[in-house]
Coordinates of C-alpha atoms and ligand atoms in Angstrom, one line a residue:
M1369 CA 106.6 -150.5 236.9
A1370 CA 104.9 -149.0 233.9
F1371 CA 105.5 -151.3 231.0
M1372 CA 107.0 -149.8 227.8
K1373 CA 107.0 -151.6 224.5
S1374 CA 110.4 -152.0 223.0
K1375 CA 111.6 -149.3 220.7
R1376 CA 111.5 -151.8 217.8
L1377 CA 107.8 -152.3 218.3
Q1378 CA 107.2 -148.6 218.7
A1379 CA 109.0 -148.0 215.4
L1380 CA 106.4 -149.9 213.4
P1381 CA 103.9 -147.8 211.4
P1382 CA 100.7 -147.0 213.2
Y1383 CA 97.7 -149.3 212.7
L1384 CA 95.0 -147.3 211.0
F1385 CA 92.1 -149.6 211.2
I1386 CA 91.3 -149.4 215.0
E1387 CA 87.9 -147.6 214.5
I1388 CA 86.9 -149.8 211.5
D1389 CA 87.8 -153.0 213.4
K1390 CA 85.8 -151.9 216.4
K1391 CA 82.8 -151.1 214.2
K1392 CA 83.1 -154.5 212.4
R1393 CA 83.2 -156.4 215.7
A1394 CA 80.2 -154.4 217.0
L1395 CA 78.2 -155.2 213.9
L1396 CA 79.1 -158.9 214.1
A1397 CA 78.3 -159.0 217.9
A1398 CA 74.9 -157.4 217.1
G1399 CA 74.2 -160.3 214.7
Q1400 CA 74.3 -158.2 211.5
D1401 CA 75.0 -159.9 208.1
V1402 CA 78.5 -158.5 207.4
I1403 CA 80.1 -159.5 204.1
N1404 CA 83.8 -159.6 204.6
L1405 CA 85.7 -158.7 201.4
G1406 CA 88.7 -157.7 203.5
V1407 CA 90.6 -160.9 204.2
G1408 CA 93.2 -162.6 202.0
D1409 CA 92.4 -166.0 203.2
P1410 CA 90.9 -168.6 200.8
D1411 CA 87.3 -169.5 201.9
R1412 CA 87.4 -173.1 200.4
P1413 CA 88.8 -176.0 202.4
T1414 CA 92.2 -177.6 201.7
H1415 CA 91.9 -180.1 198.9
R1416 CA 91.0 -183.6 200.0
F1417 CA 94.1 -185.4 198.5
I1418 CA 96.3 -183.2 200.7
I1419 CA 94.3 -183.9 203.9
D1420 CA 94.5 -187.6 203.1
A1421 CA 98.3 -187.4 202.9
M1422 CA 98.4 -185.6 206.2
A1423 CA 96.1 -188.2 207.8
K1424 CA 98.6 -190.9 206.8
A1425 CA 101.7 -188.9 207.8
I1426 CA 100.5 -188.1 211.3
Y1427 CA 100.6 -191.7 212.3
D1428 CA 104.2 -192.2 211.3
P1429 CA 106.4 -191.8 214.5
K1430 CA 109.4 -190.4 212.6
N1431 CA 107.2 -187.4 211.9
H1432 CA 106.7 -186.7 215.6
R1433 CA 110.3 -185.7 216.3
Y1434 CA 111.9 -182.3 215.9
P1435 CA 111.8 -181.3 212.2
F1436 CA 115.0 -181.1 210.2
D1437 CA 116.6 -177.6 210.2
E1438 CA 116.3 -177.1 206.5
G1439 CA 113.1 -179.0 206.0
V1440 CA 112.1 -182.7 205.4
P1441 CA 114.1 -184.0 202.4
A1442 CA 110.9 -185.2 200.7
F1443 CA 109.4 -181.7 200.9
R1444 CA 112.6 -180.0 199.6
H1445 CA 112.8 -182.4 196.8
A1446 CA 109.1 -181.9 195.9
A1447 CA 109.6 -178.1 195.9
A1448 CA 112.7 -178.3 193.7
D1449 CA 110.8 -180.6 191.3
F1450 CA 108.0 -178.0 191.3
M1451 CA 110.5 -175.3 190.4
R1452 CA 111.7 -177.4 187.5
R1453 CA 108.3 -178.4 186.2
R1454 CA 106.5 -175.1 186.7
F1455 CA 109.3 -172.6 185.9
Q1456 CA 112.0 -174.7 184.2
V1457 CA 114.3 -173.6 187.0
Q1458 CA 116.9 -176.1 188.2
V1459 CA 117.8 -175.8 191.9
D1460 CA 119.8 -178.0 194.3
P1461 CA 117.2 -179.1 197.0
D1462 CA 120.1 -179.6 199.5
H1463 CA 121.7 -176.2 199.2
Q1464 CA 119.3 -173.9 197.4
L1465 CA 116.0 -174.5 199.1
I1466 CA 114.8 -174.4 202.8
A1467 CA 111.3 -175.0 204.2
T1468 CA 109.7 -172.1 206.1
I1469 CA 106.7 -171.8 208.4
G1470 CA 104.6 -170.1 205.8
S1471 CA 106.3 -167.5 203.7
K1472 CA 105.8 -164.9 206.4
D1473 CA 108.4 -166.6 208.6
G1474 CA 111.1 -166.3 205.9
I1475 CA 110.0 -162.7 205.0
A1476 CA 110.1 -161.5 208.6
H1477 CA 113.4 -163.2 209.4
L1478 CA 115.4 -162.5 206.2
P1479 CA 116.6 -159.0 207.2
L1480 CA 118.1 -160.4 210.4
A1481 CA 120.2 -162.6 208.1
V1482 CA 121.3 -160.1 205.5
I1483 CA 121.4 -156.6 206.8
N1484 CA 123.3 -154.6 209.5
P1485 CA 121.6 -151.9 211.5
G1486 CA 121.4 -148.7 209.5
A1487 CA 121.3 -150.4 206.1
V1488 CA 118.6 -149.2 203.7
V1489 CA 115.9 -151.7 202.7
L1490 CA 113.9 -150.9 199.6
V1491 CA 110.2 -151.7 200.2
P1492 CA 107.3 -151.3 197.7
E1493 CA 104.4 -149.1 198.8
P1494 CA 101.6 -150.1 198.9
G1495 CA 102.8 -153.5 200.1
Y1496 CA 102.6 -156.4 202.5
P1497 CA 103.4 -154.9 205.9
V1498 CA 105.9 -157.6 207.0
Y1499 CA 108.6 -156.3 204.6
T1500 CA 108.6 -153.2 206.8
S1501 CA 108.3 -154.9 210.1
G1502 CA 111.0 -157.4 209.4
A1503 CA 113.4 -154.8 208.2
T1504 CA 112.6 -152.5 211.2
F1505 CA 113.2 -155.3 213.7
A1506 CA 116.6 -155.8 212.1
G1507 CA 117.4 -152.0 212.5
G1508 CA 117.0 -151.3 208.8
R1509 CA 116.1 -147.9 207.4
I1510 CA 113.1 -148.2 205.0
H1511 CA 113.2 -146.5 201.6
R1512 CA 109.7 -146.7 200.0
M1513 CA 109.3 -147.3 196.3
P1514 CA 105.8 -146.1 195.2
L1515 CA 103.8 -148.5 193.0
R1516 CA 101.8 -146.3 190.6
E1517 CA 99.1 -147.3 188.2
Q1518 CA 100.8 -145.3 185.3
N1519 CA 103.9 -147.6 185.8
D1520 CA 101.8 -150.8 185.9
F1521 CA 102.4 -150.9 189.7
L1522 CA 106.0 -151.7 189.2
P1523 CA 108.6 -149.7 191.2
D1524 CA 110.5 -147.2 189.1
L1525 CA 114.0 -148.5 189.9
D1526 CA 115.6 -145.6 188.0
A1527 CA 113.9 -143.2 190.3
I1528 CA 115.8 -144.5 193.4
P1529 CA 118.4 -141.8 194.2
E1530 CA 122.0 -142.8 193.7
V1531 CA 122.9 -142.3 197.3
V1532 CA 120.0 -144.6 198.4
R1533 CA 121.1 -147.2 195.9
R1534 CA 124.5 -147.3 197.4
Q1535 CA 123.2 -147.6 201.0
A1536 CA 120.7 -150.3 200.1
R1537 CA 121.4 -153.9 201.0
L1538 CA 118.0 -155.5 200.3
I1539 CA 115.1 -154.9 197.9
W1540 CA 111.6 -156.5 198.2
L1541 CA 109.6 -157.3 195.2
N1542 CA 106.2 -159.0 195.1
Y1543 CA 104.4 -160.2 192.0
P1544 CA 101.5 -161.2 191.7
N1545 CA 101.3 -158.2 194.0
N1546 CA 99.3 -157.6 197.2
P1547 CA 97.5 -155.3 197.2
T1548 CA 97.6 -154.0 193.6
A1549 CA 97.1 -157.4 191.9
A1550 CA 99.7 -156.5 189.3
T1551 CA 102.0 -159.0 187.7
A1552 CA 105.6 -158.4 186.4
P1553 CA 107.1 -159.2 183.0
L1554 CA 110.4 -161.0 182.9
T1555 CA 112.1 -157.9 181.6
F1556 CA 111.4 -156.2 184.9
Y1557 CA 113.1 -158.9 186.8
E1558 CA 116.0 -158.7 184.4
R1559 CA 116.4 -155.0 185.2
A1560 CA 116.2 -155.7 188.9
V1561 CA 118.8 -158.4 188.8
A1562 CA 121.2 -156.2 186.8
M1563 CA 120.8 -153.4 189.3
A1564 CA 121.3 -155.7 192.2
R1565 CA 124.5 -156.9 190.8
R1566 CA 125.7 -153.4 190.2
Y1567 CA 124.9 -152.1 193.7
G1568 CA 125.4 -155.3 195.7
W1569 CA 121.7 -155.7 196.7
V1570 CA 120.0 -158.9 197.9
I1571 CA 116.8 -159.3 196.0
A1572 CA 113.9 -160.9 197.9
H1573 CA 111.0 -161.8 195.7
D1574 CA 107.8 -162.8 197.4
L1575 CA 105.9 -165.2 195.1
A1576 CA 103.2 -166.1 197.7
Y1577 CA 100.5 -165.7 195.0
G1578 CA 102.4 -167.5 192.2
E1579 CA 99.9 -170.2 191.6
V1580 CA 96.7 -168.1 191.8
Y1581 CA 96.3 -166.8 188.2
F1582 CA 93.7 -166.7 185.5
E1583 CA 95.7 -165.9 182.4
Q1584 CA 99.4 -166.1 181.8
A1585 CA 101.3 -168.0 184.5
P1586 CA 103.4 -165.6 186.7
H1587 CA 107.2 -165.8 186.5
S1588 CA 109.8 -166.8 189.0
I1589 CA 112.6 -164.3 189.2
L1590 CA 114.9 -167.3 189.1
E1591 CA 114.0 -167.7 185.4
V1592 CA 116.4 -164.8 184.8
P1593 CA 119.9 -166.3 184.0
G1594 CA 122.2 -165.7 187.0
A1595 CA 119.4 -164.5 189.3
A1596 CA 120.4 -167.0 192.0
E1597 CA 123.6 -165.1 192.5
V1598 CA 121.7 -162.2 194.1
A1599 CA 118.2 -163.4 194.8
V1600 CA 116.0 -165.5 197.0
E1601 CA 112.4 -166.2 196.4
F1602 CA 109.6 -167.0 198.9
H1603 CA 106.9 -169.5 198.0
S1604 CA 103.9 -170.5 200.0
L1605 CA 101.3 -173.3 200.0
S1606 CA 98.9 -171.0 201.8
K1607 CA 97.0 -169.4 198.8
S1608 CA 97.8 -172.0 196.1
F1609 CA 96.4 -175.0 198.0
N1610 CA 94.0 -173.3 200.5
M1611 CA 96.4 -174.1 203.3
T1612 CA 96.8 -170.8 205.2
G1613 CA 96.4 -172.4 208.6
W1614 CA 98.9 -175.2 207.9
R1615 CA 101.8 -172.7 207.8
L1616 CA 104.1 -174.0 205.1
G1617 CA 106.3 -172.4 202.5
W1618 CA 109.9 -172.4 201.2
A1619 CA 112.7 -170.1 200.3
V1620 CA 114.8 -170.8 197.2
G1621 CA 117.8 -169.2 195.4
N1622 CA 121.2 -168.1 196.6
P1623 CA 122.7 -170.8 198.8
A1624 CA 124.8 -168.4 201.1
I1625 CA 121.7 -166.2 201.8
L1626 CA 119.6 -169.3 202.5
A1627 CA 122.2 -170.7 204.8
A1628 CA 122.2 -167.4 206.7
L1629 CA 118.4 -167.4 206.9
A1630 CA 118.5 -171.0 208.1
Q1631 CA 120.9 -169.9 210.8
V1632 CA 118.5 -167.2 212.0
K1633 CA 115.6 -169.7 212.0
G1634 CA 117.8 -172.3 213.8
N1635 CA 118.0 -169.8 216.7
V1636 CA 114.3 -168.8 216.8
D1637 CA 112.2 -171.8 215.7
S1638 CA 112.6 -175.5 215.0
G1639 CA 110.8 -175.7 211.7
Q1640 CA 107.3 -176.9 210.7
F1641 CA 105.8 -180.2 211.9
N1642 CA 107.2 -183.0 209.7
A1643 CA 103.8 -184.4 208.9
I1644 CA 102.7 -181.1 207.4
Q1645 CA 105.8 -181.0 205.2
V1646 CA 105.0 -184.6 204.0
A1647 CA 101.5 -183.4 203.1
G1648 CA 103.0 -180.3 201.5
A1649 CA 105.2 -182.6 199.3
M1650 CA 102.0 -184.3 198.1
A1651 CA 100.4 -181.0 197.3
L1652 CA 103.4 -179.8 195.3
A1653 CA 103.7 -183.1 193.4
H1654 CA 100.1 -182.5 192.2
Y1655 CA 100.1 -178.7 191.7
D1656 CA 98.3 -179.3 188.4
H1657 CA 95.6 -181.5 190.0
P1658 CA 92.1 -180.7 188.6
E1659 CA 90.9 -179.6 192.1
V1660 CA 93.7 -177.2 192.5
K1661 CA 93.3 -175.7 189.0
G1662 CA 89.5 -175.6 189.5
Q1663 CA 90.0 -173.1 192.2
M1664 CA 91.4 -170.6 189.7
A1665 CA 88.2 -170.8 187.6
I1666 CA 86.2 -170.0 190.8
Y1667 CA 88.3 -166.9 191.5
R1668 CA 88.1 -165.8 187.8
Q1669 CA 84.3 -166.1 187.9
R1670 CA 84.2 -164.1 191.1
R1671 CA 86.5 -161.4 189.6
D1672 CA 84.2 -161.1 186.6
V1673 CA 81.1 -160.7 188.8
L1674 CA 82.8 -158.0 190.9
H1675 CA 84.1 -156.2 187.8
D1676 CA 80.8 -156.3 185.9
G1677 CA 78.9 -155.2 189.1
L1678 CA 81.2 -152.3 190.1
T1679 CA 81.6 -151.1 186.5
A1680 CA 77.8 -150.9 186.2
L1681 CA 77.9 -148.7 189.3
G1682 CA 80.5 -146.4 187.6
W1683 CA 83.4 -147.7 189.7
S1684 CA 86.6 -148.7 187.9
F1685 CA 89.6 -151.0 188.4
R1686 CA 92.0 -153.0 186.3
K1687 CA 90.8 -156.5 186.0
P1688 CA 93.5 -158.6 187.8
T1689 CA 95.1 -161.5 185.9
A1690 CA 96.4 -163.1 189.1
G1691 CA 96.0 -163.2 192.9
F1692 CA 92.7 -162.9 194.6
F1693 CA 92.6 -159.1 195.2
C1694 CA 91.0 -156.3 193.2
W1695 CA 92.6 -152.9 193.6
V1696 CA 89.6 -150.7 193.0
N1697 CA 89.8 -146.9 192.3
T1698 CA 87.6 -145.1 194.9
P1699 CA 84.7 -143.4 193.1
H1700 CA 85.1 -139.7 192.7
S1701 CA 88.6 -140.1 194.1
L1702 CA 87.1 -140.3 197.6
P1703 CA 89.6 -140.8 200.4
S1704 CA 89.7 -144.5 201.1
L1705 CA 89.4 -144.6 204.9
P1706 CA 86.1 -142.7 205.3
L1707 CA 84.7 -144.5 202.2
C1708 CA 85.6 -147.9 203.8
A1709 CA 84.0 -146.8 207.1
R1710 CA 80.8 -145.8 205.2
L1711 CA 80.7 -149.1 203.3
L1712 CA 81.0 -150.9 206.6
E1713 CA 78.4 -148.8 208.5
E1714 CA 75.8 -148.4 205.7
A1715 CA 76.3 -151.5 203.6
H1716 CA 77.8 -153.9 206.1
V1717 CA 80.6 -154.7 203.6
V1718 CA 84.2 -155.0 204.8
T1719 CA 86.9 -153.7 202.4
V1720 CA 90.5 -152.5 203.1
P1721 CA 91.3 -148.8 202.6
G1722 CA 94.3 -148.3 200.3
A1723 CA 95.7 -145.7 202.6
G1724 CA 96.3 -148.4 205.2
F1725 CA 99.1 -149.6 203.0
G1726 CA 100.8 -146.2 203.0
P1727 CA 100.2 -142.9 201.3
A1728 CA 100.8 -144.4 197.8
G1729 CA 97.8 -146.6 198.4
E1730 CA 95.4 -143.7 198.8
G1731 CA 92.6 -143.5 196.2
Y1732 CA 92.0 -147.3 196.2
L1733 CA 90.2 -150.0 198.1
R1734 CA 91.4 -153.6 198.3
I1735 CA 88.6 -156.1 197.7
A1736 CA 89.3 -159.8 198.2
L1737 CA 87.6 -162.5 196.1
T1738 CA 87.5 -164.9 199.0
V1739 CA 83.7 -165.2 199.4
E1740 CA 81.1 -167.0 197.3
E1741 CA 79.9 -165.4 194.1
T1742 CA 76.4 -164.9 195.5
R1743 CA 77.9 -162.9 198.4
I1744 CA 79.9 -160.7 195.9
R1745 CA 76.7 -160.0 194.0
E1746 CA 74.9 -159.1 197.3
A1747 CA 77.8 -156.9 198.3
V1748 CA 77.8 -155.0 195.0
E1749 CA 74.0 -154.5 195.3
R1750 CA 74.4 -153.1 198.8
M1751 CA 77.2 -150.8 197.7
G1752 CA 75.0 -149.6 194.8
R1753 CA 72.5 -148.3 197.3
L1754 CA 75.0 -145.9 198.9
K1755 CA 74.8 -142.2 197.8
L1756 CA 78.4 -141.3 197.2
Ligands
PLP2186 C1 102.1 -160.7 199.7 C2 102.1 -161.7 200.8 N1 103.2 -162.4 201.0 C3 103.3 -163.3 202.0 C4 102.2 -163.6 202.8 C5 102.3 -164.6 203.9 O1 101.6 -165.7 203.6 P1 102.0 -167.1 204.3 O2 102.8 -166.8 205.5 O3 100.7 -167.7 204.7 O4 102.7 -167.9 203.3 C6 101.0 -162.9 202.5 C7 99.8 -163.2 203.3 O5 98.8 -162.6 203.3 C8 100.9 -161.9 201.5 O6 99.8 -161.3 201.2

């Protein structure tokens, strides 16, 4: 029997990087010195005080059993406490907050909990691909909201046609943004909440990069009065605490939406290992620990090195104030995919072409600040040798 992938999988957007991935693997296999500025994965280890908490938790037999459905109480309480200290947002840890297996789990599963097949899901473009895949798996129809530089990479909500607004059930927002690195002012969230109330949308705000910032601290959408009536927000320990491999996050906001998400998760997974949640509680209790805050100074320094280096080459980009990506204009408006291929082949530098995030991402490269400063300098030097 010839195997056919499900229609759901076939409906996902095509993967554009096959050739680039092949080339990267070939260079690595040949022992070439490849500088990878492509991945959004912190290069530094998880902070020691979190590993110590995990080491202790792992010996406690009560952590060896199936996790609680909504998450270990200590973790939920620590997350609620974090929401209060960091954003001055009060939430009930028993009804307004559930643990997730990284934020990706919650992001991928939310559409199954809140939309019916055929409903429109509003998705930013460029954007994190899981908004589209989760909505597609749930039978949603995607309406893309372009993020343009002239609009500070915020979606123009007024430009969404009336008929689409009426068919939409769910809108995805993500600030600090991947890949554009933009942040959003509170006034933008106020507009989004007002529109969601008017049209009956669920707002899902992805705040996975909320604790990676160099200037003003990013907002939670829940700072907007009444936002919890329409919104849920996804948080993650991955980027903030160098914990991508641990897989821990939480969703917070509207209790009915969270109960529906917990019901979906109750049918597909059994939550994250309790010991990891206990260590996560320790991380959140010390989100302002000098080791955690010190990480921000490292990214800031790397950002400045990249900005100074590329500016000297005549390239340009808005200096990000949060997140660890730079959304760099391609020089001479070159198309991003062939430029990215040349950077890989001729400079052995990996970047991500903006077009990979959809047509609205064309004209940009995403460059991650997840390698040491010396490697960023080296990458810029190599890029400078290319005749573009
Ligand atoms: C915008 C955005 N949201 C969510 C995630 C998921 O991260 P995690 O599942 O590790 O929390 C990522 C990961 O790269 C991301 O870039």
